[in-house]
Tab-separated table of C-alpha atoms in Angstrom:
chain	number	residue	atom	x	y	z
A	16	UNK	CA	114.402	53.450	184.972
A	17	UNK	CA	111.635	51.352	183.663
A	18	UNK	CA	109.455	54.201	182.182
A	19	UNK	CA	109.111	54.412	178.422
A	20	UNK	CA	111.595	56.583	176.693
A	21	UNK	CA	109.144	59.240	175.508
A	22	UNK	CA	108.085	59.730	179.163
A	23	UNK	CA	111.598	59.988	180.431
A	24	UNK	CA	112.386	62.484	177.653
A	25	UNK	CA	109.266	64.581	178.829
A	26	UNK	CA	110.371	64.421	182.448
A	27	UNK	CA	113.821	65.493	181.571
A	28	UNK	CA	112.623	68.276	179.402
A	29	UNK	CA	110.320	69.557	182.146
A	30	UNK	CA	113.173	69.333	184.806
A	31	UNK	CA	115.381	71.506	182.692
A	32	UNK	CA	112.953	74.466	183.411
A	33	UNK	CA	113.944	76.811	186.028
A	34	UNK	CA	112.164	76.131	189.509
A	35	UNK	CA	111.127	72.619	188.267
A	36	UNK	CA	112.591	69.730	190.099
A	37	UNK	CA	112.525	65.966	189.031
A	38	UNK	CA	109.423	65.446	191.327
A	39	UNK	CA	107.477	68.243	189.817
A	40	UNK	CA	108.617	67.154	186.348
A	41	UNK	CA	107.336	63.775	186.800
A	42	UNK	CA	103.986	64.914	188.055
A	43	UNK	CA	103.537	67.392	185.148
A	44	UNK	CA	104.395	64.805	182.700
A	45	UNK	CA	102.007	62.172	184.276
A	46	UNK	CA	99.211	64.830	184.335
A	47	UNK	CA	99.677	65.527	180.730
A	48	UNK	CA	99.468	61.443	180.057
A	49	UNK	CA	95.990	61.364	181.365
A	50	UNK	CA	93.324	60.714	178.692
A	51	UNK	CA	91.453	63.967	179.333
A	52	UNK	CA	94.656	65.928	178.950
A	53	UNK	CA	94.904	65.157	175.253
A	54	UNK	CA	93.742	68.600	174.220
A	55	UNK	CA	95.948	70.307	176.704
A	56	UNK	CA	98.917	68.225	175.151
A	57	UNK	CA	98.075	69.518	171.694
A	58	UNK	CA	97.661	73.161	172.906
A	59	UNK	CA	101.045	72.921	174.745
A	60	UNK	CA	102.720	71.380	171.669
A	61	UNK	CA	101.327	74.110	169.447
A	62	UNK	CA	102.167	76.923	171.875
A	63	UNK	CA	105.942	75.751	172.354
A	64	UNK	CA	106.201	75.386	168.555
A	65	UNK	CA	105.084	78.891	168.173
A	66	UNK	CA	107.797	80.285	170.472
A	67	UNK	CA	110.040	79.550	167.397
A	68	UNK	CA	108.262	82.264	165.669
A	69	UNK	CA	109.349	85.126	168.241
A	70	UNK	CA	112.089	87.540	167.399
A	71	UNK	CA	113.377	90.616	168.930
A	72	UNK	CA	112.189	93.980	168.046
A	73	UNK	CA	115.056	95.684	166.263
A	74	UNK	CA	114.363	98.890	167.965
A	75	UNK	CA	113.463	98.141	171.673
A	76	UNK	CA	114.610	94.481	171.896
A	77	UNK	CA	111.271	93.462	173.323
A	78	UNK	CA	109.910	90.353	171.824
A	79	UNK	CA	107.891	90.561	168.498
A	80	UNK	CA	106.468	88.178	165.991
A	81	UNK	CA	109.148	86.797	163.503
A	82	UNK	CA	108.913	88.776	160.222
A	83	UNK	CA	107.876	92.002	161.993
A	84	UNK	CA	110.994	94.126	162.567
A	85	UNK	CA	109.245	96.141	165.169
A	86	UNK	CA	107.256	95.230	168.165
A	87	UNK	CA	103.475	96.526	168.370
A	88	UNK	CA	104.623	99.192	170.898
A	89	UNK	CA	107.363	100.626	168.423
A	90	UNK	CA	104.832	100.347	165.477
A	91	UNK	CA	102.135	102.269	167.267
A	92	UNK	CA	102.056	105.807	165.945
A	93	UNK	CA	100.182	107.085	168.818
A	94	UNK	CA	103.085	106.496	171.372
A	95	UNK	CA	105.496	109.105	171.948
A	96	UNK	CA	108.844	108.048	170.395
A	97	UNK	CA	110.804	111.100	172.167
A	98	UNK	CA	110.071	109.135	175.445
A	99	UNK	CA	111.975	105.891	176.074
A	100	UNK	CA	111.493	103.724	179.352
A	101	UNK	CA	114.583	101.545	179.957
A	102	UNK	CA	113.684	98.226	181.617
A	103	UNK	CA	115.766	95.184	182.400
A	104	UNK	CA	113.539	92.439	181.007
A	105	UNK	CA	110.438	92.015	178.670
A	106	UNK	CA	108.182	91.071	181.620
A	107	UNK	CA	108.953	94.520	182.940
A	108	UNK	CA	107.349	96.051	179.950
A	109	UNK	CA	104.415	94.099	180.526
A	110	UNK	CA	104.296	95.375	184.265
A	111	UNK	CA	104.521	99.036	183.251
A	112	UNK	CA	101.854	98.571	180.444
A	113	UNK	CA	99.363	97.228	183.049
A	114	UNK	CA	99.423	100.658	184.774
A	115	UNK	CA	97.862	102.184	181.622
A	116	UNK	CA	99.447	105.502	182.211
A	117	UNK	CA	102.579	105.279	180.041
A	118	UNK	CA	102.491	106.223	176.563
A	119	UNK	CA	106.158	106.335	175.466
A	120	UNK	CA	108.259	103.571	174.079
A	121	UNK	CA	110.601	101.041	175.753
A	122	UNK	CA	114.255	99.843	175.562
A	123	UNK	CA	114.909	96.439	177.013
A	124	UNK	CA	118.419	95.940	178.249
A	125	UNK	CA	118.040	92.170	178.835
A	126	UNK	CA	119.723	92.172	182.239
A	127	UNK	CA	121.594	94.459	184.603
A	128	UNK	CA	125.022	95.197	185.389
A	129	UNK	CA	126.665	92.840	187.866
A	130	UNK	CA	130.390	93.403	188.059
A	131	UNK	CA	130.796	90.471	190.489
A	132	UNK	CA	129.080	88.082	188.071
A	133	UNK	CA	131.021	89.551	185.226
A	134	UNK	CA	127.947	91.000	183.576
A	135	UNK	CA	129.357	94.270	181.995
A	136	UNK	CA	127.883	96.899	179.777
A	137	UNK	CA	128.883	94.905	176.492
A	138	UNK	CA	126.538	92.124	177.794
A	139	UNK	CA	123.497	94.279	177.679
A	140	UNK	CA	121.598	96.287	174.896
A	141	UNK	CA	123.341	99.477	176.176
A	142	UNK	CA	125.225	100.290	172.915
A	143	UNK	CA	121.973	100.154	171.061
A	144	UNK	CA	120.130	102.486	173.612
A	145	UNK	CA	122.938	105.006	173.068
A	146	UNK	CA	122.523	104.741	169.318
A	147	UNK	CA	118.912	105.178	169.546
A	148	UNK	CA	119.221	108.346	171.564
A	149	UNK	CA	121.944	109.811	169.522
A	150	UNK	CA	119.843	109.400	166.505
A	151	UNK	CA	117.771	112.320	167.738
A	152	UNK	CA	114.082	112.780	168.572
A	153	UNK	CA	114.579	111.390	172.249
A	154	UNK	CA	113.832	114.223	174.821
A	155	UNK	CA	113.547	111.970	177.961
A	156	UNK	CA	114.906	108.432	179.121
A	157	UNK	CA	113.105	106.922	182.058
A	158	UNK	CA	115.403	104.320	183.735
A	159	UNK	CA	113.037	101.779	185.229
A	160	UNK	CA	115.611	99.016	186.248
A	161	UNK	CA	114.822	97.234	189.439
A	162	UNK	CA	115.258	98.980	192.571
A	163	UNK	CA	118.177	96.458	193.422
A	164	UNK	CA	121.850	96.879	193.878
A	165	UNK	CA	122.327	95.686	190.279
A	166	UNK	CA	119.437	97.868	188.932
A	167	UNK	CA	120.698	100.928	190.653
A	168	UNK	CA	124.243	100.425	189.231
A	169	UNK	CA	122.826	100.207	185.781
A	170	UNK	CA	120.799	103.237	186.276
A	171	UNK	CA	123.725	105.135	187.542
A	172	UNK	CA	125.944	103.804	184.437
A	173	UNK	CA	123.268	104.902	182.035
A	174	UNK	CA	122.908	108.153	183.548
A	175	UNK	CA	126.735	108.714	183.300
A	176	UNK	CA	126.432	107.755	179.443
A	177	UNK	CA	123.391	109.611	178.604
A	178	UNK	CA	123.568	112.952	180.725
A	179	UNK	CA	126.330	114.444	178.433
A	180	UNK	CA	123.905	114.081	175.568
A	181	UNK	CA	121.689	116.826	177.003
A	182	UNK	CA	118.659	114.851	177.291
A	183	UNK	CA	116.456	114.588	180.436
A	184	UNK	CA	117.180	111.315	182.414
A	185	UNK	CA	114.826	110.264	185.087
A	186	UNK	CA	114.639	107.234	187.490
A	187	UNK	CA	111.523	105.687	188.730
A	188	UNK	CA	110.726	107.226	192.161
A	189	UNK	CA	111.509	105.004	195.163
A	190	UNK	CA	109.049	104.672	198.097
A	191	UNK	CA	106.965	102.711	200.230
A	192	UNK	CA	104.963	100.044	198.713
A	193	UNK	CA	101.058	100.484	198.809
A	194	UNK	CA	99.670	98.624	201.959
A	195	UNK	CA	102.937	98.318	203.495
A	196	UNK	CA	103.929	98.921	207.308
A	197	UNK	CA	106.303	101.756	207.886
A	198	UNK	CA	108.021	99.672	210.709
A	199	UNK	CA	109.191	96.897	208.306
A	200	UNK	CA	110.737	99.435	205.673
A	201	UNK	CA	114.407	99.099	205.332
A	202	UNK	CA	116.746	102.098	205.740
A	203	UNK	CA	117.384	102.605	201.922
A	204	UNK	CA	113.686	102.483	200.972
A	205	UNK	CA	112.742	104.917	203.842
A	206	UNK	CA	115.698	107.164	202.943
A	207	UNK	CA	114.572	107.256	199.324
A	208	UNK	CA	110.856	107.884	200.315
A	209	UNK	CA	111.959	110.845	202.417
A	210	UNK	CA	114.254	112.370	199.955
A	211	UNK	CA	111.766	111.959	197.253
A	212	UNK	CA	108.742	113.062	199.344
A	213	UNK	CA	105.970	115.046	197.681
A	214	UNK	CA	104.228	118.293	198.674
A	215	UNK	CA	100.347	117.491	199.355
B	17	UNK	CA	124.949	69.471	220.932
B	18	UNK	CA	122.353	69.401	218.220
B	19	UNK	CA	122.230	72.505	215.958
B	20	UNK	CA	119.327	74.721	217.186
B	21	UNK	CA	116.440	75.098	214.582
B	22	UNK	CA	116.913	78.846	214.322
B	23	UNK	CA	119.966	80.936	214.986
B	24	UNK	CA	120.985	84.515	214.420
B	25	UNK	CA	123.974	85.836	212.410
B	26	UNK	CA	125.230	89.310	211.945
B	27	UNK	CA	126.567	89.040	208.232
B	28	UNK	CA	127.557	91.182	205.273
B	29	UNK	CA	125.852	90.327	202.138
B	30	UNK	CA	128.326	89.756	199.462
B	31	UNK	CA	126.270	88.796	196.507
B	32	UNK	CA	122.879	87.375	195.675
B	33	UNK	CA	121.384	85.087	192.789
B	34	UNK	CA	117.751	84.785	191.645
B	35	UNK	CA	116.330	81.546	192.820
B	36	UNK	CA	113.115	79.957	191.749
B	37	UNK	CA	110.004	82.192	191.268
B	38	UNK	CA	110.731	85.053	193.557
B	39	UNK	CA	113.495	84.050	195.827
B	40	UNK	CA	117.151	84.979	196.035
B	41	UNK	CA	120.062	82.925	197.200
B	42	UNK	CA	122.354	84.992	199.470
B	43	UNK	CA	126.036	84.656	199.889
B	44	UNK	CA	127.148	86.230	203.013
B	45	UNK	CA	130.075	86.605	205.351
B	46	UNK	CA	128.941	86.360	209.050
B	47	UNK	CA	130.916	87.980	211.976
B	48	UNK	CA	131.334	84.817	213.783
B	49	UNK	CA	130.341	81.872	211.513
B	50	UNK	CA	132.217	83.068	208.397
B	51	UNK	CA	130.940	82.561	205.063
B	52	UNK	CA	127.456	81.024	204.358
B	53	UNK	CA	124.576	80.803	202.154
B	54	UNK	CA	120.832	81.080	202.617
B	55	UNK	CA	117.597	81.315	200.784
B	56	UNK	CA	115.607	84.505	201.174
B	57	UNK	CA	112.028	83.554	200.177
B	58	UNK	CA	109.952	86.039	198.293
B	59	UNK	CA	112.479	88.955	198.418
B	60	UNK	CA	111.908	89.763	194.641
B	61	UNK	CA	108.338	90.698	195.202
B	62	UNK	CA	108.091	94.314	195.640
B	63	UNK	CA	106.123	94.105	198.799
B	64	UNK	CA	108.525	91.898	200.341
B	65	UNK	CA	109.517	93.024	204.023
B	66	UNK	CA	112.831	91.572	203.887
B	67	UNK	CA	114.199	92.698	200.389
B	68	UNK	CA	115.779	95.923	201.323
B	69	UNK	CA	117.440	94.263	204.376
B	70	UNK	CA	119.183	91.511	202.375
B	71	UNK	CA	120.683	93.581	199.455
B	72	UNK	CA	124.323	93.123	198.562
B	73	UNK	CA	126.835	95.382	200.462
B	74	UNK	CA	124.526	95.527	203.468
B	75	UNK	CA	125.388	94.406	207.091
B	76	UNK	CA	122.287	92.446	208.196
B	77	UNK	CA	121.246	90.691	211.241
B	78	UNK	CA	119.559	87.395	209.983
B	79	UNK	CA	117.503	84.939	211.633
B	80	UNK	CA	118.123	81.727	209.854
B	81	UNK	CA	116.229	78.381	210.046
B	82	UNK	CA	117.506	74.962	208.881
B	83	UNK	CA	115.880	73.997	205.673
B	84	UNK	CA	116.056	70.716	203.771
B	85	UNK	CA	118.989	71.625	201.538
B	86	UNK	CA	119.378	75.342	202.311
B	87	UNK	CA	119.007	77.435	205.288
B	88	UNK	CA	116.074	79.844	205.023
B	89	UNK	CA	116.218	83.692	206.108
B	90	UNK	CA	113.131	83.944	208.400
B	91	UNK	CA	113.819	87.560	209.480
B	92	UNK	CA	116.143	90.305	208.471
B	93	UNK	CA	117.136	93.611	210.005
B	94	UNK	CA	119.708	95.760	208.109
B	95	UNK	CA	122.331	96.984	210.476
B	96	UNK	CA	124.469	99.112	208.060
B	97	UNK	CA	123.329	99.926	204.533
B	98	UNK	CA	126.320	102.017	203.174
B	99	UNK	CA	123.988	104.325	201.264
B	100	UNK	CA	126.976	106.079	199.485
B	101	UNK	CA	128.089	102.965	197.822
B	102	UNK	CA	124.616	102.717	196.070
B	103	UNK	CA	124.769	106.468	195.042
B	104	UNK	CA	128.253	106.484	193.578
B	105	UNK	CA	129.028	104.166	190.465
B	106	UNK	CA	132.843	104.346	191.164
B	107	UNK	CA	132.495	103.714	194.862
B	108	UNK	CA	130.028	100.802	194.117
B	109	UNK	CA	132.438	99.398	191.562
B	110	UNK	CA	135.394	99.324	194.190
B	111	UNK	CA	132.830	97.918	196.875
B	112	UNK	CA	132.037	95.046	194.391
B	113	UNK	CA	135.765	94.251	193.981
B	114	UNK	CA	136.134	93.963	197.739
B	115	UNK	CA	133.043	91.777	197.952
B	116	UNK	CA	134.167	89.492	195.187
B	117	UNK	CA	137.549	89.088	196.775
B	118	UNK	CA	136.055	88.205	200.125
B	119	UNK	CA	133.692	85.788	198.341
B	120	UNK	CA	136.511	84.062	196.274
B	121	UNK	CA	138.977	83.935	199.026
B	122	UNK	CA	136.662	82.112	201.551
B	123	UNK	CA	134.950	78.916	201.855
B	124	UNK	CA	131.822	77.912	203.787
B	125	UNK	CA	132.506	76.770	207.192
B	126	UNK	CA	135.957	78.368	207.384
B	127	UNK	CA	136.422	81.217	209.861
B	128	UNK	CA	138.755	84.170	209.438
B	129	UNK	CA	138.639	86.143	212.690
B	130	UNK	CA	138.670	89.849	211.709
B	131	UNK	CA	137.511	89.558	208.225
B	132	UNK	CA	133.981	90.707	209.117
B	133	UNK	CA	135.379	93.759	210.789
B	134	UNK	CA	137.821	94.329	207.859
B	135	UNK	CA	134.966	94.203	205.359
B	136	UNK	CA	132.794	96.774	207.415
B	137	UNK	CA	135.795	99.114	207.747
B	138	UNK	CA	136.595	98.882	203.927
B	139	UNK	CA	132.860	99.542	202.978
B	140	UNK	CA	132.791	102.528	205.358
B	141	UNK	CA	136.063	103.818	204.077
B	142	UNK	CA	134.926	103.428	200.459
B	143	UNK	CA	131.708	105.457	201.214
B	144	UNK	CA	133.804	108.560	202.198
B	145	UNK	CA	137.666	108.198	201.490
B	146	UNK	CA	139.106	110.368	198.738
B	147	UNK	CA	141.681	107.720	197.612
B	148	UNK	CA	139.589	104.496	196.752
B	149	UNK	CA	142.690	102.836	195.320
B	150	UNK	CA	144.467	103.066	198.722
B	151	UNK	CA	141.488	101.798	200.511
B	152	UNK	CA	141.485	98.782	198.242
B	153	UNK	CA	145.020	98.037	198.313
B	154	UNK	CA	144.982	98.132	202.057
B	155	UNK	CA	142.085	95.834	202.125
B	156	UNK	CA	143.712	93.420	199.810
B	157	UNK	CA	146.910	93.114	201.735
B	158	UNK	CA	144.970	92.608	204.973
B	159	UNK	CA	142.727	90.109	203.226
B	160	UNK	CA	145.820	88.067	202.105
B	161	UNK	CA	147.145	88.180	205.578
B	162	UNK	CA	143.828	86.978	207.206
B	163	UNK	CA	143.570	84.083	204.611
B	164	UNK	CA	147.037	82.982	204.771
B	165	UNK	CA	148.507	84.428	201.391
B	166	UNK	CA	150.532	87.224	202.966
B	167	UNK	CA	153.224	88.017	200.227
B	168	UNK	CA	156.629	88.298	201.218
B	169	UNK	CA	157.861	92.016	200.944
B	170	UNK	CA	160.711	92.243	203.342
B	171	UNK	CA	163.227	89.661	201.993
B	172	UNK	CA	163.963	88.077	198.549
B	173	UNK	CA	162.023	84.870	198.301
B	174	UNK	CA	164.803	83.062	196.573
B	175	UNK	CA	167.941	83.930	198.469
B	176	UNK	CA	166.389	85.154	201.759
B	177	UNK	CA	168.515	88.337	201.966
B	178	UNK	CA	166.779	91.665	202.977
B	179	UNK	CA	165.777	93.758	200.119
B	180	UNK	CA	167.901	96.816	199.383
B	181	UNK	CA	166.364	100.172	198.235
B	182	UNK	CA	166.630	99.394	194.534
B	183	UNK	CA	164.201	98.366	191.801
B	184	UNK	CA	163.262	94.741	192.541
B	185	UNK	CA	161.240	92.046	190.915
B	186	UNK	CA	157.786	90.469	192.070
B	187	UNK	CA	156.940	87.025	191.356
B	188	UNK	CA	153.126	86.115	191.803
B	189	UNK	CA	153.987	82.337	191.487
B	190	UNK	CA	156.703	82.532	194.332
B	191	UNK	CA	154.531	84.787	196.429
B	192	UNK	CA	156.648	87.756	197.012
B	193	UNK	CA	159.744	89.904	195.875
B	194	UNK	CA	162.698	88.576	194.042
B	195	UNK	CA	166.027	90.615	194.439
B	196	UNK	CA	167.688	91.848	191.285
B	197	UNK	CA	170.507	89.440	191.752
B	198	UNK	CA	168.321	86.303	191.852
B	199	UNK	CA	165.766	87.745	189.473
B	200	UNK	CA	168.213	87.817	186.526
B	201	UNK	CA	168.034	84.026	185.992
B	202	UNK	CA	164.260	84.041	186.305
B	203	UNK	CA	161.283	84.309	183.818
B	204	UNK	CA	157.762	85.476	184.560
B	205	UNK	CA	158.846	88.139	186.950
B	206	UNK	CA	157.242	91.610	186.986
B	207	UNK	CA	159.267	94.721	187.605
B	208	UNK	CA	158.673	96.415	191.012
B	209	UNK	CA	159.729	100.022	191.521
B	210	UNK	CA	161.247	101.237	194.906
B	211	UNK	CA	158.197	103.420	195.593
B	212	UNK	CA	155.522	100.747	194.884
B	213	UNK	CA	157.407	98.224	197.250
B	214	UNK	CA	157.696	101.068	199.921
B	215	UNK	CA	153.956	101.703	199.974
B	216	UNK	CA	153.013	98.095	199.736
B	217	UNK	CA	155.312	97.445	202.782
B	218	UNK	CA	153.647	100.446	204.572
B	219	UNK	CA	150.172	99.199	204.016
B	220	UNK	CA	151.120	95.706	205.068
B	221	UNK	CA	152.476	96.513	208.417
B	222	UNK	CA	150.574	99.810	209.415
B	223	UNK	CA	147.252	100.432	210.747
B	224	UNK	CA	144.688	102.018	208.481
B	225	UNK	CA	145.284	105.439	210.358
B	226	UNK	CA	148.879	105.532	209.411
B	227	UNK	CA	148.498	103.702	206.010
B	228	UNK	CA	145.964	106.373	204.801
B	229	UNK	CA	148.474	109.266	205.236
B	230	UNK	CA	150.312	107.832	202.233
B	231	UNK	CA	150.050	109.563	198.921
B	232	UNK	CA	151.224	107.354	196.256
B	233	UNK	CA	151.347	109.041	192.682
B	234	UNK	CA	148.967	107.798	190.075
B	235	UNK	CA	151.859	105.842	188.253
B	236	UNK	CA	152.748	103.976	191.569
B	237	UNK	CA	149.024	103.272	192.193
B	238	UNK	CA	148.620	101.778	188.770
B	239	UNK	CA	151.751	99.724	189.398
B	240	UNK	CA	150.545	98.310	192.654
B	241	UNK	CA	146.938	97.572	191.199
B	242	UNK	CA	148.418	95.451	188.231
B	243	UNK	CA	150.969	93.774	190.725
B	244	UNK	CA	148.185	92.977	193.241
B	245	UNK	CA	145.855	91.839	190.555
B	246	UNK	CA	148.369	89.350	189.144
B	247	UNK	CA	149.021	88.053	192.591
B	248	UNK	CA	145.307	87.648	193.519
B	249	UNK	CA	144.692	86.048	190.243
B	250	UNK	CA	147.564	83.617	190.797
B	251	UNK	CA	146.455	82.780	194.223
B	252	UNK	CA	142.801	82.100	193.126
B	253	UNK	CA	143.639	80.358	189.993
B	254	UNK	CA	140.843	82.186	188.195
B	255	UNK	CA	139.996	85.642	186.883
B	256	UNK	CA	138.266	88.340	188.736
B	257	UNK	CA	135.259	89.951	187.209
B	258	UNK	CA	135.092	93.130	189.025
B	259	UNK	CA	138.390	94.778	187.865
B	260	UNK	CA	137.077	94.649	184.234
B	261	UNK	CA	134.188	96.737	185.144
B	262	UNK	CA	136.594	99.173	187.012
B	263	UNK	CA	138.758	99.684	184.106
B	264	UNK	CA	135.438	100.277	181.877
B	265	UNK	CA	134.527	102.934	184.237
B	266	UNK	CA	137.881	104.702	183.965
B	267	UNK	CA	138.013	104.442	180.199
B	268	UNK	CA	134.574	106.063	180.268
B	269	UNK	CA	135.796	108.816	182.562
B	270	UNK	CA	138.749	109.563	180.444
B	271	UNK	CA	136.551	109.539	177.338
């Protein structure tokens, strides 16, 4: 390849990102090489360096700033620390926060059980969740894992672990998406919507 | 004849993996075409019309289109969803073991007539049968038959003599039972009780309706499970993931 070494390195770095192939990596690199992209280059470099200052919250395992043992949600005294919403990934916390209706805390598992891929309970933050619940105060755990096969299996596993502790364990309701067509719904979604129907 | 641009397959989804922004790569076993892979675009979006139809452990009619590198799922309609496998963690764990074996014992473009039907039958039984170990052992022996790895359970694999009703040995490496006479000089053999051999033979030669009448004790079930796992692992030359989760669930149940 005849490209200067810094350009090649940038292309390789972009191509290492998920969903970015060699062509997109080259396009991004050459976009950043334009004269008017100088400010963007600096901003990006600074933002990426800043990621080194991110750590895990010691309570919920969402991301927090380095040097802060707890994330903003866990630090917030106005949030109900007896209510824990269990999610698979940090981005799921953002999705639930956007609803504006949840006032409890979170617990991020960092994945879901997948026996076929060899992802077991010890690979997730399940032991930490159990310890958190056993420490007292928690009155309800809302399991908000994805409505997928792996998410459902994780929910059932957590229920099996937590139910004997005598706390309320709930699962996000399953139903039809807003704006969807009934005729396109699959059997599992429709079945869930029927079983969990609400009186009007 | 050139391959058509779109075609339909009836397939059981064995597993999936996240791909790109919101897509999933499906690995399936199709009734006529055997194992295949296809990209289901946008199915991780909550509003996806296809998502519920392409979940693992679902029998689905897929309309596939030829893509540049991967075939693309353009339409999907679930045929069988096996809801009780999703509602019961233990049944789910056994079903994942069944799916993992089907995935690891087959290759793309290779057909095993009868495997699709065997998978559907096994998932149906795992939804309702009281003895999940029996259903699973029966499936394992049938799968080995269909893929050409049938273990020899009638004669000694070394001397060829018919086996007597006495404790024997099993050799994963030799692919079957070794009689006590030949077994003395061998290493790496596993002891095999008369009862375990009797049930394994019964499962190997009988239709499910007859096989399911068997009532092996827990000890015999455990012996058969360990032995089959050793043989399956030997044939595959790699570890299976799903039995680890099954063991974990059993430990949890037993406290």
